[in-house]
């Protein structure tokens, strides 16, 4: 019998098909991509898709991937945002890409503008911003030419020089491309390419008082860096003719090509920079890195991994059609990433004391506990066990409901990795709240001893009281009230009042006290948690809940 030969089926997205075509036809002999954020805020989960896509394309074709800041608007840009974006991109990429700034090319952009003026392709316009809008026309009606459109090359050069030299007030003049005021694409109706703005730039200082517009600067930046494929989102599709016009009229050799893909929308989250900024300024969150947000730095602080975010983007796919992804899919990805790779530890979030009446009150026994029962490679650890323990309050009921298999008077359960215990009594305070649960244990039932005498239906976790450490635990939920929608009628965020619950008297096993910022664990039967990188100190350990243990979501 001949062996069946199975061919590997390789699927490619539409961008890869276009790149393959360009390479096959000799349009380019290499691939260079870039991620070009404006440093006017922190990056969010949507930006991660562009980072991963652009870096992935460069790696696939053995090319180069750049991080380039589109810093052409000094009014909104800050060094704080530059630093955060650098850190986020390096974390997502797993390496630090080459970093460039649009502002480093201001001289080249100015030269390009002068070149266009000399070609008769740009002119200085004195119309006000309102007049320019009126002259532009509508989607149904063509625009009309500016009365300054036919200025001579010499006059335009002189006026543009005056703009550059600080002789013109803000808003008094602009430089416009001379294209076609009757174009069906409004972006081609003599767009503004330079404006006067007497502002200090975070990178260029006070050298310039004129700044290029994004649609003019961006294609030049790409061309100067040798970008071959300018991958951007669908809202720039109508801007592509202007992109092509700029690189063509500026006569760049081997100009870059713009290709658009659909943004990734995530359900029931806040991604808009102005909305996040308002939450920060109003003190509803404690900064751009608040774990309830979906900025990249917030997701990292909450405990998400870059590999989980990459998996999420892989499941979301790349397409030309706008679509929404369920936030539950992102949670699924982080669960899948963490469940096999992290230790499962014991932590008691809502404690009640359990006393084993027949256990030696002076003894502390060290038990062998597997770090992860599903992954033996993670080994075991020694966990102290004693007469007095803490258990979760919900693991004891005086009057249990049907099919409740945990502790109640007369019932026997297993203490995880330890012994069988039987409840023989309990104590309450004046309000009837349980304060102590009393049990007896069977020393023959030690975990790992091979005991087969009887079985119990319930297993609960615990922490030994004499060696327990305290910690603060923060339980995060979606900051959006999902039943009411993301935004109110006035445009404000519909905030979930229960998005954060702080538990400040939790008990953890001693090994957890050695945890460092961003260390991740599964707390037995509770969820996945991460050491908070912002508020944790040597004397005060803070854990953020990354995600609960289970969900009904399954990828399609």
Coordinates of C-alpha atoms in Angstrom, one line a residue:
X1 CA 0.0 0.0 0.0
X2 CA 1.3 3.4 -0.8
X3 CA 1.6 5.9 2.0
X4 CA -1.0 8.6 2.0
X5 CA 0.7 11.9 1.4
X6 CA -0.9 14.8 3.3
X7 CA -0.2 18.3 2.1
X8 CA 0.0 21.0 4.6
X9 CA -2.7 23.6 3.9
X10 CA -1.4 27.1 4.5
X11 CA -4.1 29.8 4.8
X12 CA -3.2 33.4 4.3
X13 CA -5.0 36.6 5.0
X14 CA -5.7 39.1 2.2
X15 CA -2.8 41.3 3.2
X16 CA -0.3 38.4 2.9
X17 CA -1.8 37.6 -0.6
X18 CA -1.1 41.2 -1.6
X19 CA 2.4 41.2 -0.3
X20 CA 3.1 37.9 -2.1
X21 CA 1.9 39.5 -5.3
X22 CA 4.1 42.5 -4.9
X23 CA 7.1 40.4 -4.2
X24 CA 6.4 38.1 -7.2
X25 CA 6.0 41.0 -9.5
X26 CA 9.2 42.7 -8.3
X27 CA 7.4 45.8 -6.9
X28 CA 9.5 45.2 -3.8
X29 CA 12.3 42.8 -3.0
X30 CA 11.8 43.0 0.8
X31 CA 9.2 43.9 3.4
X32 CA 9.2 46.8 5.9
X33 CA 6.2 47.5 8.1
X34 CA 5.6 49.9 11.0
X35 CA 3.3 50.7 13.9
X36 CA 2.7 54.5 13.9
X37 CA 0.9 55.7 17.0
X38 CA 0.4 59.3 17.9
X39 CA 1.7 59.9 21.5
X40 CA -1.5 61.5 22.7
X41 CA -2.6 58.8 25.1
X42 CA -2.0 55.2 26.2
X43 CA -2.5 52.3 23.7
X44 CA -5.5 50.0 24.1
X45 CA -6.4 46.5 23.1
X46 CA -7.3 47.6 19.6
X47 CA -3.8 48.9 19.0
X48 CA -2.4 45.5 19.9
X49 CA -3.9 44.0 16.8
X50 CA -2.0 46.5 14.6
X51 CA 1.2 45.9 16.5
X52 CA 0.9 42.1 16.2
X53 CA -0.1 42.2 12.6
X54 CA 2.7 44.5 11.5
X55 CA 5.4 42.8 13.5
X56 CA 4.1 39.4 12.3
X57 CA 4.2 40.4 8.6
X58 CA 7.8 41.6 9.0
X59 CA 8.9 38.4 10.7
X60 CA 7.1 36.2 8.2
X61 CA 8.8 37.8 5.2
X62 CA 12.2 38.2 6.9
X63 CA 11.8 42.0 6.9
X64 CA 11.9 44.9 9.3
X65 CA 9.3 46.3 11.7
X66 CA 9.6 49.8 13.1
X67 CA 7.9 51.7 15.9
X68 CA 7.3 55.2 14.7
X69 CA 5.7 58.0 16.6
X70 CA 3.5 60.2 14.5
X71 CA 4.2 63.2 16.7
X72 CA 3.0 66.1 14.4
X73 CA 0.5 67.6 16.8
X74 CA 2.4 69.0 19.9
X75 CA -0.8 70.3 21.4
X76 CA -1.8 66.8 22.6
X77 CA 1.5 64.9 22.9
X78 CA 3.5 64.2 26.0
X79 CA 6.7 62.3 26.9
X80 CA 4.6 60.3 29.4
X81 CA 2.7 58.8 26.4
X82 CA 5.9 58.2 24.5
X83 CA 7.4 56.2 27.4
X84 CA 4.2 54.2 27.9
X85 CA 3.9 53.3 24.2
X86 CA 7.5 52.2 24.0
X87 CA 7.0 49.9 27.0
X88 CA 3.7 48.5 25.6
X89 CA 5.1 47.7 22.2
X90 CA 8.2 46.1 23.6
X91 CA 6.0 43.9 25.9
X92 CA 3.7 42.9 23.1
X93 CA 6.5 42.2 20.6
X94 CA 8.8 40.5 23.1
X95 CA 11.6 42.7 21.9
X96 CA 12.4 46.4 21.4
X97 CA 11.9 47.4 17.7
X98 CA 13.8 50.3 16.1
X99 CA 12.2 53.6 17.3
X100 CA 11.6 56.6 15.0
X101 CA 9.9 59.9 15.3
X102 CA 8.0 61.8 12.6
X103 CA 9.5 65.0 14.2
X104 CA 12.9 63.8 13.1
X105 CA 11.8 64.3 9.5
X106 CA 10.4 67.8 9.9
X107 CA 13.2 69.2 7.8
X108 CA 12.5 66.7 5.0
X109 CA 8.8 67.4 5.2
X110 CA 9.5 71.1 4.8
X111 CA 11.7 70.4 1.8
X112 CA 8.9 68.4 0.3
X113 CA 6.4 71.2 0.8
X114 CA 8.8 73.7 -0.9
X115 CA 9.3 71.2 -3.7
X116 CA 5.5 71.0 -4.2
X117 CA 5.2 74.8 -4.3
X118 CA 8.0 75.0 -6.9
X119 CA 6.1 72.4 -9.0
X120 CA 2.9 74.4 -8.8
X121 CA 1.3 71.7 -6.6
X122 CA 0.9 73.7 -3.4
X123 CA -0.2 77.2 -2.4
X124 CA -0.5 79.4 0.7
X125 CA -4.1 80.2 1.5
X126 CA -5.4 83.0 3.7
X127 CA -9.0 81.8 4.0
X128 CA -10.2 81.2 7.6
X129 CA -10.9 77.7 8.8
X130 CA -14.6 78.4 8.4
X131 CA -14.2 79.7 4.9
X132 CA -12.2 76.7 3.9
X133 CA -15.0 74.5 5.1
X134 CA -17.6 76.5 3.2
X135 CA -15.4 76.4 0.0
X136 CA -14.9 72.6 0.3
X137 CA -18.4 71.7 -0.9
X138 CA -20.4 68.6 0.1
X139 CA -20.6 64.9 -0.8
X140 CA -23.1 65.9 -3.5
X141 CA -21.7 69.3 -4.5
X142 CA -18.2 70.1 -5.7
X143 CA -16.1 72.7 -3.9
X144 CA -14.8 75.9 -5.3
X145 CA -11.3 77.2 -5.7
X146 CA -9.7 79.4 -3.1
X147 CA -9.2 83.0 -4.3
X148 CA -5.5 82.5 -3.3
X149 CA -5.1 79.3 -5.4
X150 CA -3.4 81.0 -8.3
X151 CA -0.7 82.8 -6.4
X152 CA 2.6 82.7 -8.2
X153 CA 5.3 80.2 -7.2
X154 CA 7.5 83.1 -6.0
X155 CA 4.7 84.6 -3.8
X156 CA 3.9 81.2 -2.3
X157 CA 7.6 80.5 -1.5
X158 CA 7.9 84.0 0.2
X159 CA 4.7 83.5 2.2
X160 CA 5.6 80.0 3.3
X161 CA 9.0 81.2 4.4
X162 CA 7.2 83.9 6.5
X163 CA 5.1 81.1 8.1
X164 CA 8.2 79.2 8.9
X165 CA 10.0 82.2 10.4
X166 CA 7.2 82.9 12.9
X167 CA 5.8 86.0 11.1
X168 CA 2.2 84.7 10.9
X169 CA -0.2 84.3 13.8
X170 CA -1.8 80.9 14.5
X171 CA -4.7 80.3 12.1
X172 CA -3.8 83.2 9.8
X173 CA -2.5 81.1 6.9
X174 CA -2.1 77.5 5.8
X175 CA -0.3 75.7 3.0
X176 CA -2.6 73.6 0.8
X177 CA -2.0 71.0 -1.8
X178 CA -3.3 72.0 -5.2
X179 CA -5.3 69.0 -6.5
X180 CA -8.9 69.1 -7.5
X181 CA -11.8 71.0 -5.8
X182 CA -14.3 69.0 -7.9
X183 CA -13.0 65.6 -6.8
X184 CA -15.7 63.2 -5.6
X185 CA -13.3 62.4 -2.7
X186 CA -13.4 65.3 -0.4
X187 CA -9.9 64.5 1.0
X188 CA -8.5 65.5 -2.5
X189 CA -10.1 68.9 -2.5
X190 CA -7.0 71.0 -1.9
X191 CA -6.3 69.6 1.6
X192 CA -4.3 71.5 4.1
X193 CA -0.8 70.2 4.5
X194 CA 0.8 72.7 6.9
X195 CA -0.6 75.0 9.6
X196 CA 0.9 77.7 11.8
X197 CA 1.1 76.7 15.5
X198 CA 3.4 78.4 17.9
X199 CA 3.8 75.4 20.3
X200 CA 6.7 73.7 22.0
X201 CA 7.2 70.2 20.7
X202 CA 8.1 67.4 23.1
X203 CA 11.0 66.3 20.7
X204 CA 11.8 69.3 18.5
X205 CA 11.5 71.9 21.2
X206 CA 10.8 75.4 19.8
X207 CA 12.6 75.0 16.4
X208 CA 9.3 74.9 14.4
X209 CA 6.2 77.1 14.5
X210 CA 4.7 75.3 11.5
X211 CA 3.6 71.7 11.6
X212 CA 2.6 69.3 8.9
X213 CA -0.9 67.7 8.8
X214 CA -1.1 64.0 9.3
X215 CA -2.2 63.1 5.8
X216 CA 0.9 64.9 4.4
X217 CA 3.4 63.8 7.0
X218 CA 2.5 60.1 7.2
X219 CA 3.3 59.1 3.6
X220 CA 6.6 61.0 3.8
X221 CA 7.5 59.2 7.0
X222 CA 6.8 55.9 5.4
X223 CA 8.8 56.8 2.3
X224 CA 11.8 58.1 4.2
X225 CA 12.0 54.9 6.4
X226 CA 11.7 52.7 3.4
X227 CA 8.4 51.2 4.5
X228 CA 7.0 48.9 1.7
X229 CA 3.5 48.2 3.0
X230 CA 1.7 50.8 5.1
X231 CA -0.9 48.7 6.9
X232 CA -3.6 50.8 8.5
X233 CA -7.3 50.6 9.5
X234 CA -10.3 51.1 7.2
X235 CA -11.0 54.7 8.1
X236 CA -7.9 55.6 6.1
X237 CA -9.2 54.0 2.9
X238 CA -10.7 57.2 1.6
X239 CA -7.3 58.9 2.4
X240 CA -5.4 56.5 0.2
X241 CA -5.6 58.6 -3.0
X242 CA -4.0 61.5 -1.0
X243 CA -1.4 59.2 0.4
X244 CA -0.5 58.0 -3.1
X245 CA -0.6 61.6 -4.4
X246 CA 1.9 62.8 -1.8
X247 CA 4.5 60.1 -2.5
X248 CA 4.0 60.4 -6.2
X249 CA 4.3 64.3 -6.4
X250 CA 7.2 64.3 -4.0
X251 CA 8.8 61.9 -6.4
X252 CA 9.9 59.2 -4.0
X253 CA 11.5 56.2 -5.5
X254 CA 9.9 52.8 -4.6
X255 CA 7.1 54.5 -2.8
X256 CA 5.2 52.6 -0.1
X257 CA 1.8 51.0 -0.6
X258 CA -1.1 51.5 1.7
X259 CA -3.3 48.5 2.6
X260 CA -6.3 48.8 4.9
X261 CA -7.8 46.2 7.3
X262 CA -10.8 46.3 9.7
X263 CA -10.4 47.5 13.2
X264 CA -11.1 45.1 16.1
X265 CA -14.0 46.2 18.2
X266 CA -14.4 44.6 21.6
X267 CA -17.9 44.4 23.1
X268 CA -18.8 46.3 26.3
X269 CA -15.4 48.0 26.8
X270 CA -14.2 51.6 26.7
X271 CA -11.4 52.1 24.2
X272 CA -11.8 55.8 23.1
X273 CA -9.0 57.9 24.4
X274 CA -11.2 60.8 25.3
X275 CA -13.5 58.5 27.4
X276 CA -10.6 56.9 29.2
X277 CA -9.1 60.4 29.8
X278 CA -12.4 61.5 31.3
X279 CA -12.5 58.4 33.6
X280 CA -8.9 59.2 34.7
X281 CA -9.6 63.0 35.3
X282 CA -12.8 62.3 37.2
X283 CA -11.0 59.9 39.5
X284 CA -13.3 57.0 38.6
X285 CA -10.2 55.0 37.8
X286 CA -6.7 55.4 39.4
X287 CA -5.0 56.1 36.1
X288 CA -4.6 54.9 32.5
X289 CA -3.3 51.6 34.0
X290 CA -6.3 50.9 36.1
X291 CA -6.9 47.1 35.7
X292 CA -10.6 47.7 34.8
X293 CA -9.5 49.4 31.6
X294 CA -8.4 47.7 28.4
X295 CA -5.3 49.9 27.8
X296 CA -2.4 47.6 27.2
X297 CA -0.7 48.8 30.3
X298 CA -3.9 48.2 32.3
X299 CA -4.2 44.6 30.9
X300 CA -0.6 43.9 31.8
X301 CA -1.1 45.3 35.4
X302 CA -4.2 43.2 35.8
X303 CA -2.2 40.1 34.8
X304 CA -2.8 39.5 31.2
X305 CA 0.1 38.0 29.2
X306 CA 1.3 39.1 25.8
X307 CA 0.9 35.5 24.6
X308 CA -2.8 35.5 25.6
X309 CA -3.3 38.8 23.7
X310 CA -1.6 37.3 20.7
X311 CA -3.9 34.3 20.8
X312 CA -6.9 36.5 21.0
X313 CA -5.8 38.4 17.9
X314 CA -5.2 35.1 16.1
X315 CA -8.7 34.0 16.9
X316 CA -10.1 37.4 15.9
X317 CA -8.5 37.1 12.4
X318 CA -7.7 39.8 9.8
X319 CA -10.4 41.0 7.4
X320 CA -11.8 43.8 5.4
X321 CA -15.1 43.7 7.2
X322 CA -15.7 45.4 10.5
X323 CA -16.8 43.0 13.3
X324 CA -16.9 42.8 17.1
X325 CA -15.2 40.3 19.3
X326 CA -16.7 39.2 22.6
X327 CA -14.7 40.2 25.7
X328 CA -15.3 36.6 26.9
X329 CA -13.0 35.4 24.2
X330 CA -10.1 37.5 25.6
X331 CA -10.9 36.0 29.0
X332 CA -10.8 32.5 27.5
X333 CA -7.4 33.2 26.0
X334 CA -5.9 34.2 29.3
X335 CA -7.4 31.2 31.1
X336 CA -6.0 28.9 28.5
X337 CA -2.6 30.5 28.8
X338 CA -2.4 30.4 32.6
X339 CA -4.1 27.2 33.7
X340 CA -1.2 24.9 32.8
X341 CA 1.8 27.2 33.4
X342 CA 1.2 28.6 36.9
X343 CA 1.1 27.2 40.4
X344 CA -2.2 26.6 42.1
X345 CA -1.9 28.1 45.6
X346 CA -4.2 28.4 48.6
X347 CA -5.6 31.7 49.6
X348 CA -8.6 32.5 51.8
X349 CA -10.5 35.6 50.7
X350 CA -13.4 35.6 53.1
X351 CA -12.0 33.7 56.2
X352 CA -13.6 31.9 59.0
X353 CA -11.5 29.9 61.5
X354 CA -11.5 26.1 61.6
X355 CA -10.2 24.4 64.7
X356 CA -9.3 20.7 64.6
X357 CA -10.1 19.8 68.2
X358 CA -8.1 16.5 68.2
X359 CA -5.0 17.8 66.5
X360 CA -1.9 18.6 68.5
X361 CA -2.0 22.4 69.2
X362 CA 1.8 22.6 69.3
X363 CA 2.5 20.8 66.0
X364 CA 3.0 22.3 62.6
X365 CA 3.2 19.6 59.9
X366 CA 4.6 20.3 56.4
X367 CA 2.6 18.6 53.7
X368 CA 3.7 17.9 50.1
X369 CA 1.3 19.7 47.8
X370 CA 1.5 19.6 44.0
X371 CA 2.0 23.0 42.4
X372 CA -0.3 22.1 39.5
X373 CA -2.1 18.8 39.4
X374 CA -2.5 19.0 35.6
X375 CA 1.2 19.8 35.1
X376 CA 3.5 17.5 37.2
X377 CA 6.5 19.3 35.7
X378 CA 5.8 22.2 38.0
X379 CA 6.8 20.0 41.0
X380 CA 5.6 20.2 44.6
X381 CA 6.0 22.5 47.6
X382 CA 5.8 22.1 51.4
X383 CA 2.8 23.7 52.9
X384 CA 2.4 24.1 56.7
X385 CA -0.6 22.5 58.4
X386 CA -1.8 23.1 61.9
X387 CA -4.6 22.7 64.4
X388 CA -6.1 26.1 63.6
X389 CA -6.8 26.9 59.9
X390 CA -8.7 29.5 57.9
X391 CA -11.3 28.3 55.4
X392 CA -13.7 30.2 53.1
X393 CA -16.8 31.3 54.8
X394 CA -18.9 29.9 52.0
X395 CA -17.4 26.4 52.7
X396 CA -19.5 26.1 55.9
X397 CA -23.3 26.2 56.3
X398 CA -25.3 25.7 59.4
X399 CA -28.4 24.7 57.4
X400 CA -27.0 23.6 54.0
X401 CA -29.1 23.6 50.8
X402 CA -29.6 20.3 48.9
X403 CA -26.5 18.9 47.2
X404 CA -24.2 21.0 49.3
X405 CA -21.1 18.8 49.9
X406 CA -18.9 21.0 51.9
X407 CA -18.8 21.5 55.7
X408 CA -21.9 21.4 57.8
X409 CA -22.6 19.9 61.3
X410 CA -22.0 16.1 61.1
X411 CA -20.5 16.1 57.5
X412 CA -17.1 14.9 56.6
X413 CA -14.9 16.5 53.9
X414 CA -11.3 16.4 52.7
X415 CA -9.0 19.3 53.5
X416 CA -7.1 19.6 50.2
X417 CA -3.8 17.6 50.2
X418 CA -4.3 16.9 54.0
X419 CA -6.9 14.9 56.0
X420 CA -10.6 14.1 56.2
X421 CA -12.3 16.3 58.9
X422 CA -15.8 16.0 60.3
X423 CA -17.7 19.0 61.7
X424 CA -18.6 18.6 65.3
X425 CA -19.7 22.1 66.2
X426 CA -19.4 25.9 65.6
X427 CA -19.4 29.2 67.4
X428 CA -21.2 32.4 66.5
X429 CA -21.1 36.0 67.6
X430 CA -24.0 38.1 68.9
X431 CA -25.4 38.7 65.4
X432 CA -25.4 35.0 64.6
X433 CA -22.4 35.1 62.3
X434 CA -20.2 32.0 62.4
X435 CA -16.8 32.8 64.0
X436 CA -15.3 29.3 64.5
X437 CA -16.0 25.9 63.0
X438 CA -14.9 22.9 65.1
X439 CA -13.9 19.6 63.5
X440 CA -12.1 16.4 64.3
X441 CA -9.7 14.7 61.9
X442 CA -8.9 11.1 61.0
X443 CA -5.1 10.7 61.0
X444 CA -5.4 7.6 58.8
X445 CA -6.8 9.7 55.9
X446 CA -3.7 11.7 55.1
X447 CA -3.4 12.6 51.4
X448 CA -1.0 10.3 49.6
X449 CA -1.2 7.6 52.3
X450 CA -3.3 5.3 50.0
X451 CA -6.3 5.4 52.4
X452 CA -9.3 3.7 50.7
X453 CA -11.6 3.1 53.7
X454 CA -14.3 5.6 52.6
X455 CA -14.9 8.4 50.3
X456 CA -16.1 12.0 50.7
X457 CA -17.9 14.2 48.2
X458 CA -16.5 17.5 49.2
X459 CA -12.9 19.0 49.2
X460 CA -12.1 22.4 50.5
X461 CA -8.9 24.4 50.6
X462 CA -7.4 26.1 53.7
X463 CA -4.5 28.1 55.1
X464 CA -2.8 27.3 58.4
X465 CA -3.5 30.1 60.9
X466 CA -0.1 30.2 62.7
X467 CA 1.9 30.7 59.4
X468 CA -0.7 32.6 57.3
X469 CA 0.3 35.9 55.7
X470 CA -2.1 38.7 55.1
X471 CA -2.8 40.3 51.7
X472 CA -5.2 42.7 50.0
X473 CA -7.1 41.2 47.1
X474 CA -8.9 43.2 44.5
X475 CA -11.8 41.6 42.6
X476 CA -12.3 43.4 39.3
X477 CA -15.4 43.3 37.1
X478 CA -16.2 45.2 33.9
X479 CA -16.1 48.9 34.5
X480 CA -19.1 49.2 32.1
X481 CA -22.6 48.3 33.3
X482 CA -23.3 45.8 30.6
X483 CA -27.0 45.7 31.1
X484 CA -27.3 49.5 30.3
X485 CA -24.7 49.7 27.6
X486 CA -21.3 51.4 27.4
X487 CA -22.4 55.0 27.1
X488 CA -25.1 57.2 28.5
X489 CA -27.1 59.6 26.3
X490 CA -24.8 62.5 27.2
X491 CA -21.8 60.5 26.0
X492 CA -20.4 59.6 29.4
X493 CA -19.4 56.1 30.3
X494 CA -22.1 54.0 32.0
X495 CA -20.0 53.0 35.0
X496 CA -20.6 49.8 36.9
X497 CA -20.6 50.7 40.6
X498 CA -19.5 47.2 41.5
X499 CA -16.5 47.1 39.2
X500 CA -14.1 46.9 42.1
X501 CA -14.3 45.1 45.4
X502 CA -11.4 45.3 47.8
X503 CA -10.8 42.6 50.4
X504 CA -8.2 43.8 52.8
X505 CA -8.1 40.9 55.3
X506 CA -7.2 37.8 53.2
X507 CA -5.0 35.0 54.3
X508 CA -2.4 33.4 52.0
X509 CA 0.0 30.5 52.4
X510 CA 3.6 31.6 53.2
X511 CA 5.0 30.8 49.8
X512 CA 2.8 33.5 48.2
X513 CA 4.4 36.1 50.4
X514 CA 7.6 35.8 48.4
X515 CA 5.7 36.8 45.1
X516 CA 7.0 39.7 43.1
X517 CA 5.2 42.2 40.9
X518 CA 3.4 40.6 37.9
X519 CA 3.8 37.1 39.3
X520 CA 0.7 35.1 38.5
X521 CA -1.1 32.2 40.3
X522 CA -4.3 30.3 40.4
X523 CA -5.9 30.6 43.8
X524 CA -7.6 27.3 44.5
X525 CA -11.3 27.3 43.5
X526 CA -11.3 31.1 43.2
X527 CA -9.6 32.4 40.1
X528 CA -6.4 33.6 38.5
X529 CA -4.5 36.4 40.3
X530 CA -1.5 38.6 39.7
X531 CA 0.7 40.6 42.1
X532 CA -0.2 44.3 41.5
X533 CA 2.8 46.1 40.1
X534 CA 1.7 49.6 41.3
X535 CA 0.5 49.4 44.8
X536 CA 2.4 46.3 46.2
X537 CA 5.1 47.1 48.7
X538 CA 7.4 45.0 50.9
X539 CA 4.9 45.3 53.8
X540 CA 1.7 45.2 51.8
X541 CA 1.0 42.6 49.2
X542 CA -1.8 43.3 46.7
X543 CA -3.3 40.7 44.3
X544 CA -5.5 41.6 41.3
X545 CA -8.0 39.0 40.0
X546 CA -7.2 38.5 36.4
X547 CA -10.2 36.4 35.6
X548 CA -12.5 33.8 37.3
X549 CA -11.9 30.1 36.9
X550 CA -14.7 29.2 34.5
X551 CA -16.8 30.5 31.7
X552 CA -19.3 29.1 29.3
X553 CA -17.5 30.7 26.4
X554 CA -15.8 28.4 23.8
X555 CA -14.1 29.6 20.7
X556 CA -16.0 28.9 17.4

